[in-house]
XYZ file of C-alpha atoms in Angstrom:
684
model
C -37.218 32.983 24.340
C -36.162 32.911 27.993
C -38.851 31.864 30.456
C -38.779 31.725 34.228
C -40.249 28.246 34.249
C -40.988 25.734 31.523
C -43.905 24.038 33.275
C -47.085 23.986 31.272
C -49.817 26.546 31.598
C -52.751 24.243 32.314
C -56.477 24.561 32.179
C -56.535 26.268 35.602
C -56.990 29.529 33.696
C -60.039 28.157 31.931
C -62.402 29.951 34.290
C -60.543 33.220 33.924
C -60.688 32.854 30.160
C -64.417 32.138 29.894
C -65.788 33.362 26.585
C -67.161 36.653 27.859
C -66.034 38.384 31.028
C -69.353 40.158 31.448
C -69.522 39.532 35.182
C -70.400 42.942 36.577
C -72.602 45.634 35.122
C -69.818 48.199 35.291
C -70.528 51.569 33.791
C -69.007 52.841 30.550
C -65.778 54.666 29.958
C -67.088 57.984 28.737
C -69.711 60.015 30.533
C -71.751 60.261 27.361
C -71.738 56.580 26.352
C -75.151 54.954 26.721
C -74.231 51.302 26.208
C -75.203 48.607 28.698
C -73.265 45.711 30.140
C -73.839 42.525 32.061
C -77.320 41.043 32.034
C -78.693 43.967 30.014
C -76.271 43.118 27.243
C -77.000 39.403 27.414
C -80.670 40.076 26.856
C -79.886 41.577 23.469
C -78.674 38.238 22.087
C -81.170 35.972 20.300
C -82.208 33.156 22.588
C -80.299 34.675 25.499
C -77.063 32.874 24.599
C -73.931 34.908 23.955
C -71.233 33.410 21.756
C -68.470 34.921 19.686
C -70.689 34.377 16.658
C -73.404 36.451 18.310
C -71.145 39.274 19.397
C -69.383 39.628 16.066
C -72.473 39.257 13.918
C -73.657 42.716 14.911
C -71.717 45.986 14.903
C -73.516 47.338 17.960
C -72.856 44.176 19.971
C -69.175 44.464 19.063
C -69.012 48.086 20.174
C -70.663 47.166 23.461
C -68.219 44.307 23.907
C -65.357 46.798 23.461
C -66.989 49.125 25.995
C -67.151 46.252 28.463
C -63.428 45.676 28.045
C -62.863 49.356 28.858
C -64.920 48.992 32.019
C -62.248 46.745 33.566
C -59.414 49.257 33.329
C -57.464 49.915 36.517
C -58.971 52.807 38.500
C -56.946 54.097 41.426
C -59.682 55.763 43.486
C -61.628 53.292 45.672
C -65.340 53.910 45.366
C -67.084 50.661 46.347
C -67.687 48.459 49.364
C -67.644 45.106 47.621
C -65.676 41.886 47.340
C -66.523 41.797 43.659
C -64.061 42.440 40.873
C -62.193 44.578 40.140
C -60.825 44.989 43.649
C -59.022 48.260 42.907
C -62.460 49.871 43.387
C -62.849 48.434 46.893
C -62.065 50.890 49.693
C -61.567 47.965 52.073
C -58.314 47.382 50.179
C -56.603 50.760 50.148
C -54.574 52.533 47.511
C -50.872 51.813 46.973
C -50.256 55.539 47.554
C -50.752 54.821 51.271
C -47.686 52.552 51.232
C -45.199 55.252 50.295
C -44.104 58.305 52.276
C -46.675 60.853 51.101
C -49.871 59.461 52.652
C -50.847 57.277 55.577
C -54.209 55.488 55.691
C -55.952 55.491 59.077
C -58.837 53.212 58.138
C -58.104 50.275 60.440
C -60.267 47.791 58.494
C -58.407 48.261 55.214
C -55.977 45.720 53.774
C -53.266 48.369 53.770
C -53.681 48.906 57.512
C -54.158 45.300 58.619
C -51.767 43.430 56.310
C -49.168 45.888 55.050
C -48.555 48.200 57.975
C -48.105 45.286 60.370
C -46.216 43.164 57.849
C -48.654 40.246 57.888
C -49.417 40.031 54.164
C -48.948 36.492 52.854
C -49.400 34.717 49.562
C -52.591 33.010 50.796
C -55.741 34.588 49.323
C -58.977 34.636 51.263
C -62.114 32.678 50.391
C -63.001 35.265 47.747
C -59.562 35.080 46.090
C -58.583 38.480 47.428
C -54.932 39.110 48.136
C -53.014 42.380 48.366
C -53.878 45.849 47.100
C -53.913 44.509 43.533
C -55.005 40.863 43.794
C -53.887 38.739 40.872
C -57.184 36.863 40.609
C -59.671 39.677 41.208
C -58.683 42.446 38.807
C -59.985 40.997 35.520
C -56.443 40.814 34.177
C -56.961 37.707 32.118
C -60.592 38.363 31.269
C -59.456 41.664 29.751
C -56.620 40.005 27.855
C -58.974 37.389 26.442
C -61.595 39.972 25.503
C -58.942 42.015 23.710
C -57.777 39.014 21.697
C -61.377 38.166 20.860
C -61.751 41.641 19.399
C -58.484 41.492 17.474
C -59.215 38.045 16.052
C -62.899 38.499 15.222
C -63.688 42.114 14.435
C -62.894 41.669 10.732
C -66.011 39.527 10.306
C -68.412 42.112 11.745
C -70.917 43.219 9.086
C -71.937 46.823 8.530
C -68.787 48.218 10.098
C -66.192 50.209 8.176
C -62.689 48.878 7.750
C -61.277 51.945 9.465
C -63.438 51.348 12.553
C -62.375 47.704 12.644
C -58.706 48.675 12.541
C -59.265 51.246 15.295
C -60.988 48.639 17.477
C -58.033 46.277 17.065
C -55.603 48.971 18.138
C -57.766 50.085 21.039
C -57.771 46.450 22.173
C -53.959 46.365 21.932
C -53.734 49.492 24.092
C -56.165 48.046 26.630
C -54.127 44.862 26.788
C -50.836 46.734 27.159
C -52.300 48.925 29.923
C -53.619 45.867 31.758
C -50.246 44.153 31.516
C -48.452 47.313 32.640
C -50.525 47.709 35.802
C -49.953 44.050 36.706
C -46.257 44.249 35.756
C -45.622 47.068 38.230
C -47.038 44.918 41.025
C -45.730 41.475 40.026
C -42.915 41.644 37.472
C -42.809 39.068 34.679
C -46.178 37.607 33.656
C -47.600 34.862 31.431
C -47.748 36.191 27.874
C -50.952 35.380 26.043
C -50.857 35.797 22.264
C -54.263 34.490 21.260
C -57.623 33.468 22.673
C -58.228 30.206 24.482
C -61.260 28.114 23.673
C -61.250 26.518 27.107
C -61.033 23.020 25.599
C -57.240 22.749 25.217
C -55.577 19.987 27.203
C -52.558 22.105 28.101
C -50.700 25.254 27.168
C -47.000 26.043 27.107
C -47.267 29.587 28.413
C -45.369 29.655 31.702
C -44.547 32.866 33.485
C -42.251 34.870 31.201
C -39.180 36.838 32.142
C -39.482 40.483 33.086
C -37.681 41.461 29.882
C -40.003 39.392 27.687
C -42.993 40.936 29.434
C -41.651 44.416 28.718
C -40.976 43.472 25.099
C -44.521 42.151 24.725
C -46.046 45.394 26.027
C -43.795 47.409 23.720
C -44.688 45.150 20.783
C -48.384 45.849 21.307
C -47.884 49.593 21.577
C -45.395 49.874 18.734
C -47.838 47.995 16.513
C -50.482 50.594 17.341
C -48.063 53.441 16.679
C -46.918 51.942 13.356
C -50.498 51.281 12.235
C -51.417 54.932 12.820
C -55.124 54.086 12.891
C -56.072 55.832 16.110
C -56.611 59.580 16.234
C -53.984 61.606 18.027
C -56.766 63.096 20.156
C -60.535 63.099 19.979
C -61.885 66.542 19.138
C -65.156 68.172 18.206
C -68.276 66.033 18.295
C -66.215 62.860 18.689
C -64.726 64.142 21.933
C -68.210 64.123 23.466
C -68.638 60.364 23.053
C -65.107 59.066 22.541
C -62.962 60.751 25.198
C -61.740 57.986 27.458
C -60.996 55.689 24.507
C -57.358 55.048 23.692
C -55.643 57.373 21.228
C -52.292 57.573 19.473
C -51.121 60.022 22.134
C -52.170 57.526 24.804
C -50.287 54.701 23.103
C -47.098 56.774 22.806
C -47.361 58.015 26.397
C -47.972 54.506 27.722
C -44.929 53.272 25.828
C -42.880 55.874 27.717
C -44.326 54.754 31.046
C -43.486 51.112 30.298
C -39.915 52.069 29.417
C -39.600 54.296 32.490
C -40.424 51.420 34.803
C -38.306 48.968 32.811
C -35.229 51.201 32.715
C -35.280 51.835 36.467
C -33.020 49.950 38.900
C -35.703 47.573 40.221
C -35.185 45.324 37.190
C -32.371 47.111 35.360
C -29.349 46.782 37.633
C -26.198 44.750 38.072
C -27.731 42.911 41.028
C -31.264 41.610 41.621
C -33.317 43.483 44.184
C -33.640 40.464 46.482
C -31.228 37.958 47.951
C -32.231 35.971 50.990
C -34.687 33.373 52.110
C -37.063 32.067 49.442
C -35.032 33.141 46.445
C -35.955 32.031 42.946
C -34.141 29.317 41.023
C -34.314 31.568 37.992
C -34.684 35.260 38.806
C -35.273 36.395 35.219
C -38.904 37.038 36.146
C -37.812 39.878 38.419
C -34.431 40.974 37.029
C -32.952 41.655 33.607
C -29.683 39.971 34.585
C -27.511 43.077 34.316
C -27.661 46.815 33.793
C -28.664 47.893 30.293
C -28.069 51.603 29.700
C -29.792 51.392 26.324
C -33.175 51.215 28.069
C -32.740 54.815 29.227
C -31.803 55.747 25.658
C -34.928 53.985 24.403
C -36.992 55.955 26.907
C -35.410 59.266 25.901
C -36.077 58.568 22.226
C -39.673 57.488 22.948
C -40.242 60.734 24.855
C -38.704 62.708 22.007
C -41.038 60.958 19.553
C -44.002 61.867 21.728
C -43.078 65.541 21.980
C -42.143 65.764 18.295
C -45.551 64.349 17.385
C -47.199 66.687 19.865
C -45.438 69.611 18.193
C -46.832 68.502 14.827
C -50.378 67.683 15.931
C -51.053 69.899 18.947
C -54.156 69.133 20.983
C -52.418 68.788 24.353
C -50.704 71.514 26.338
C -50.005 72.478 29.919
C -52.889 74.468 31.356
C -51.741 78.036 31.812
C -53.096 80.298 34.564
C -55.391 83.165 33.599
C -53.462 85.532 35.851
C -50.656 85.644 38.361
C -52.451 85.152 41.641
C -52.116 82.093 43.830
C -55.695 81.149 43.073
C -55.083 81.441 39.316
C -52.229 78.982 39.713
C -54.334 76.663 41.867
C -57.135 76.650 39.327
C -54.731 75.861 36.477
C -53.350 72.907 38.418
C -56.816 71.618 39.361
C -58.027 71.947 35.794
C -55.000 69.998 34.559
C -55.938 66.666 36.127
C -59.554 66.928 37.279
C -61.606 68.483 34.487
C -62.821 66.117 31.791
C -61.881 68.497 28.986
C -58.392 69.201 30.308
C -55.761 69.507 27.549
C -53.303 67.758 29.894
C -55.208 64.488 30.253
C -53.790 62.044 27.729
C -55.871 59.132 28.985
C -58.606 58.987 31.601
C -60.536 56.156 33.230
C -64.162 56.771 34.093
C -66.444 54.565 36.131
C -69.724 56.422 36.093
C -72.141 58.419 33.979
C -73.635 59.749 37.211
C -72.571 62.471 39.601
C -74.015 60.596 42.566
C -74.571 57.063 43.792
C -72.269 54.200 44.740
C -69.735 54.886 41.994
C -69.267 58.302 43.506
C -68.248 57.099 46.962
C -64.706 58.431 46.650
C -66.148 61.921 46.976
C -69.154 61.066 49.119
C -66.909 59.531 51.792
C -64.417 62.401 51.776
C -65.132 63.137 55.450
C -65.266 59.482 56.475
C -62.375 57.587 58.044
C -62.619 55.080 55.191
C -61.023 57.736 53.006
C -58.535 58.976 55.592
C -55.559 59.161 53.230
C -53.836 61.775 55.336
C -50.853 63.605 53.859
C -47.730 63.153 55.961
C -45.517 65.929 57.264
C -42.759 64.553 55.030
C -45.000 65.151 52.036
C -46.074 68.637 53.077
C -42.452 69.674 53.461
C -41.697 68.586 49.886
C -43.752 71.545 48.625
C -41.606 74.693 48.274
C -42.494 78.267 49.123
C -44.640 80.148 46.629
C -41.592 81.576 44.880
C -40.149 78.094 44.381
C -37.441 78.173 47.040
C -37.359 75.009 49.165
C -39.147 74.762 52.480
C -36.650 73.936 55.231
C -38.100 73.322 58.674
C -34.963 74.097 60.638
C -33.919 77.183 58.677
C -37.458 78.529 58.406
C -38.049 77.931 62.106
C -34.940 79.937 63.003
C -36.100 82.655 60.636
C -39.493 82.802 62.396
C -41.425 81.801 59.267
C -43.429 78.878 60.608
C -46.460 80.988 61.569
C -46.796 81.884 57.905
C -45.830 78.510 56.421
C -49.341 78.096 54.988
C -50.960 81.541 54.924
C -50.243 85.070 55.992
C -52.578 88.004 56.370
C -53.400 91.155 58.251
C -55.463 91.525 61.394
C -57.372 94.750 60.755
C -59.902 96.549 62.971
C -63.529 95.696 62.231
C -62.556 92.450 60.475
C -62.443 89.256 62.469
C -61.045 87.168 59.599
C -57.562 87.824 58.297
C -57.534 90.344 55.483
C -55.266 90.263 52.414
C -54.904 86.525 52.981
C -51.873 85.240 51.086
C -51.075 81.612 50.346
C -47.361 81.322 50.994
C -46.487 77.911 49.537
C -46.559 76.028 46.249
C -50.154 76.346 44.966
C -50.311 72.578 44.447
C -50.093 72.113 48.216
C -53.508 73.735 48.760
C -55.043 71.527 46.065
C -53.499 68.429 47.646
C -54.054 68.959 51.367
C -56.335 70.924 53.678
C -53.908 73.045 55.692
C -54.327 75.407 58.606
C -55.584 78.856 57.645
C -56.588 78.125 54.038
C -60.169 79.014 53.150
C -62.396 75.980 52.748
C -64.839 76.942 50.003
C -63.401 76.529 46.505
C -65.212 77.863 43.463
C -65.309 75.175 40.762
C -65.490 77.685 37.922
C -62.542 79.964 38.672
C -60.703 78.602 41.692
C -61.454 81.504 44.018
C -61.691 80.615 47.697
C -63.970 81.949 50.396
C -65.753 80.976 53.568
C -64.227 79.920 56.849
C -60.604 78.859 57.259
C -59.437 75.365 58.093
C -58.658 75.166 61.797
C -56.185 72.308 61.938
C -54.829 73.057 65.385
C -55.590 70.661 68.216
C -59.144 71.470 69.254
C -59.834 73.579 66.166
C -63.193 73.697 64.421
C -62.229 71.357 61.574
C -59.544 69.071 63.009
C -60.865 68.755 66.543
C -58.849 66.312 68.629
C -57.855 64.109 65.673
C -54.249 65.360 65.419
C -53.846 64.741 69.155
C -55.268 61.220 69.022
C -53.707 60.426 65.632
C -57.038 59.220 64.249
C -59.565 60.247 61.611
C -59.345 62.303 58.447
C -57.113 64.912 60.147
C -54.947 62.350 61.927
C -51.701 63.893 60.682
C -52.949 67.456 61.044
C -53.861 67.453 57.336
C -56.801 66.174 55.288
C -56.532 64.960 51.705
C -57.985 67.216 48.988
C -56.625 65.539 45.834
C -59.410 64.379 43.514
C -61.794 66.079 45.966
C -61.102 69.846 45.725
C -62.922 70.610 48.942
C -66.616 70.412 48.110
C -66.118 71.782 44.597
C -66.043 68.308 43.024
C -69.591 67.660 44.209
C -71.905 66.777 41.295
C -69.034 66.655 38.809
C -68.251 63.575 36.701
C -65.684 61.367 38.466
C -62.605 60.129 36.670
C -59.015 59.136 37.332
C -56.278 60.330 34.991
C -53.415 57.803 34.742
C -51.614 59.533 31.844
C -50.975 63.257 32.182
C -48.930 65.650 30.073
C -47.126 66.997 33.148
C -46.002 63.426 33.868
C -44.622 63.228 30.338
C -42.587 66.413 30.905
C -41.120 64.977 34.092
C -40.557 61.564 32.497
C -38.643 63.168 29.641
C -36.524 65.087 32.148
C -35.708 61.862 33.978
C -34.769 60.119 30.729
C -32.407 62.954 29.833
C -30.788 62.854 33.277
C -30.312 59.080 33.235
C -29.186 58.903 29.611
C -26.331 61.340 30.182
C -27.983 64.276 28.450
C -27.865 67.969 29.205
C -28.987 68.696 32.749
C -29.946 72.187 31.654
C -32.291 70.655 29.063
C -33.779 68.355 31.706
C -34.323 71.301 34.041
C -36.191 73.062 31.252
C -38.852 70.350 31.179
C -39.164 70.431 34.973
C -39.402 74.222 34.956
C -42.227 74.133 32.419
C -44.308 72.215 34.958
C -43.260 74.484 37.820
C -44.000 77.656 35.856
C -47.625 76.566 35.423
C -48.083 77.199 39.172
C -45.868 80.268 39.382
C -42.731 78.688 40.845
C -39.307 80.034 39.964
C -36.699 78.069 38.047
C -35.464 74.941 39.821
C -31.761 75.750 39.541
C -32.214 79.394 40.519
C -34.306 78.424 43.550
C -31.696 75.887 44.719
C -28.379 77.702 44.189
C -26.410 75.527 46.651
C -27.275 72.195 44.973
C -25.416 72.624 41.668
C -28.335 71.152 39.755
C -26.804 71.930 36.378
C -23.765 69.802 37.214
C -24.821 67.203 39.789
C -26.990 64.452 38.275
C -27.827 62.774 41.581
C -28.932 66.054 43.142
C -31.084 66.857 40.120
C -32.623 63.378 40.134
C -33.545 63.844 43.794
C -35.227 67.155 42.997
C -37.038 65.547 40.086
C -38.447 62.784 42.302
C -39.599 65.393 44.811
C -41.188 67.388 41.999
C -42.991 64.274 40.781
C -44.422 63.756 44.268
C -45.751 67.326 44.403
C -47.210 67.235 40.899
C -48.610 63.697 40.841
C -50.221 63.159 44.236
C -52.529 60.113 44.449
C -51.493 59.071 40.942
C -49.550 56.105 42.328
C -46.407 57.879 41.124
C -44.561 58.326 44.421
C -45.053 54.761 45.636
C -43.842 53.296 42.370
C -40.991 55.816 42.200
C -39.747 54.472 45.538
C -40.243 50.909 44.263
C -38.465 51.331 40.948
C -35.501 53.069 42.572
C -35.359 50.480 45.363
C -35.565 53.183 48.028
C -35.650 50.877 51.048
C -34.360 53.670 53.295
C -37.430 55.777 52.486
C -39.746 52.925 53.434
C -37.870 52.502 56.730
C -38.087 56.135 57.846
C -40.883 56.714 60.374
C -43.454 59.161 59.043
C -44.821 62.142 60.898
C -47.773 64.437 61.328
C -47.979 67.992 62.602
C -49.697 69.077 65.789
C -50.521 72.760 65.818
C -51.417 74.625 68.982
C -53.162 77.979 68.937
C -51.282 80.385 71.190
C -52.965 83.218 73.051
C -51.670 85.532 75.740
C -52.744 85.087 79.315
C -53.387 87.935 81.734
C -49.651 88.252 82.348
C -48.855 88.548 78.652
C -47.399 85.058 78.307
C -48.245 82.840 75.358
C -50.293 79.788 76.300
C -51.711 76.894 74.298
C -55.430 77.153 73.648
C -57.263 74.022 72.473
C -60.515 75.692 71.494
C -62.531 76.225 68.359
C -62.427 79.763 67.055
C -64.838 80.022 64.125
C -67.622 78.040 65.761
C -67.124 79.642 69.160
C -65.980 83.213 68.632
C -66.524 84.294 65.040
C -69.564 86.510 64.549
C -70.843 85.937 68.076
C -72.580 88.855 69.722
C -70.151 88.994 72.642
C -67.133 89.263 70.351
C -68.020 90.660 66.913
C -68.701 94.216 68.148
C -65.659 94.359 70.380
C -62.318 94.467 68.515
C -60.569 94.605 71.879
C -61.888 91.185 72.859
C -58.932 88.753 73.181
C -60.694 86.272 70.846
C -61.765 88.818 68.241
C -59.150 88.176 65.568
C -58.647 84.954 63.647
C -55.766 83.062 65.299
C -52.429 83.630 63.584
C -49.817 82.671 66.154
C -49.123 78.996 66.781
C -46.776 76.445 68.239
C -45.811 73.516 66.025
C -44.863 69.989 66.988
C -43.877 67.306 64.503
C -44.864 63.889 65.867
C -44.292 60.308 64.778
C -47.353 58.484 63.495
C -48.358 55.742 65.933
C -51.759 54.668 64.607
C -50.929 52.004 62.071
C -47.226 52.237 62.798
C -45.535 50.358 59.966
C -43.442 47.333 60.791
C -40.741 48.567 58.410
C -40.038 51.532 60.698
C -38.823 49.300 63.509
C -37.701 46.047 61.877
C -36.355 47.291 58.570
C -37.709 46.942 55.069
C -37.586 43.461 53.571
C -36.952 43.988 49.871
C -39.418 41.232 49.007
C -42.054 43.977 49.363
C -40.916 45.605 46.117
C -43.164 43.110 44.308
C -46.403 41.525 45.487
C -46.878 37.789 46.139
C -48.804 35.686 43.656
C -51.622 33.664 45.244
C -50.051 30.439 46.507
C -53.142 28.592 45.298
C -52.232 29.568 41.729
C -48.535 28.821 42.174
C -49.367 25.333 43.441
C -51.375 24.495 40.321
C -48.089 23.892 38.565
C -48.608 25.747 35.312
C -45.449 27.784 35.650
C -46.539 30.710 37.821
C -43.406 30.752 39.980
C -43.617 32.823 43.150
C -41.862 36.153 43.556
C -38.712 36.031 45.714
C -39.127 36.251 49.475
C -42.737 35.091 49.497
């Protein structure tokens, strides 16, 4: 077995591997679970002392211990203001999505803004052991691993529990461990591999940081064991779905295996050269590089995807949500249902942090209009979304064709109606579910997706955006506001969740595997088109006739990556796509917003910029509503557009180039210096 470093893995992890990681009273994984954690759980034990003997002497204690392990799963949507663990929930950190090219975070007190955008991130953690956006010491990585091994090693001795439940618990623990490793692997590369529990009394351990390949093999070993055991249900249905959804399933294990292979097969690790060469290189770079290019990894991914879809064909249970009709709003509702609704047939695995539809765990939604959640879509992202028929949006060509006024909505100005009538949404329906854009109606009906109410006024001075696009600040700093995992106000009083494994992602992953493994490009396009068809877009090849997508693999791969960005917003997908393909050039490109100016004619008939509100100032006011000849009667529909470079939080990479050390995060130097074999990532 090839390790990065043969130093011993000493008792410095003793604290992390304390018997029970019941530190925070986090809420359960399914909205219907009624178990308790933390102090409430401790009180259940005789004498107030929790030991392995206590936990595994009682079936209910064991189930609660499993639920606690679920509570530490990675959750991408920040919803807390706390230095406690896990830090992924802390909105003072910031999501990794804000480090790619689709979103820019304007919250100046966030770690993303202060340490990443200005390039000042170091390997030195603060006094609370916090580091980057996924701090090695504050995400319950090793507590989760230990808890999972405790379950695997001890569940057989639990009385009054069926053998089938015991076997399911073991395999759920293996999935939890593999998921925990996978999240950390994407940020750090090779990791220490733990194959059993620690008592905390050992003098030393021999587990140094393993190679990236060994780490991948370990994750695959866990998942393939689950798949071979065939203990877990393919999907929870019926009465079980009410209490069990959110627990790992066979479908989840197979999908996670594909995600592990996707990241492993990509050029970050799987290439003829390591991603980094420069100052602070590693003596042994096996932790961050496989040593050469291995085409068989793409084959393994393709076969794993085939296994998933073959099993899906046999078992059913998951399918792409299909629209009820052929209107834009039907398509929007199908897309929203796919990732946001708890009973969606597209959600293969979900992570839930609350049984409540209000309170602190609901801050992601509650702070939707606060700068702390100002994950503003960039102009680069908006332009990735095609027109409603599926043809690509092209700023230059569409500008020359005079289409920019209708690049979000079109409609008719009719007498006696101040608002546009026959309002038509002209772009990819996913755009309107991802970003608040000028002219779209703000009120979204949760039950059927219909929209109503007043339109978004995103022009400079408009009712909703105000001066934020001009000053490059706030939730409309780029001229757009985020709607993903928010859905306007429609998500209010709904159960929050994040969905890390989606069926649409599996379709796109399979397409990528086929492309990279030398398969039929027409077959790959078929999987992409299935996702596009769900929102009414035309076939990818037909909509891009000049790109030769059935014959040009690189061109098709580029379209696939764009399609992934449109489909999987705020899933972490785009950032890690840029990472795994080593897209330094994309990190170096300055990002932009869009300033819109409402144009109105002056007394001489010339178009002039007007930085006023319309809805708040002119709609349904006595002086205007009864006078269709009033110059401010009709909803504005003629604008001037100005793409501008983002200056608030300007990223150091845009001016000084992208140092490839940023592909992986730094380990805390305090841990590296303990000498147990946690060698630092290159460049840090």
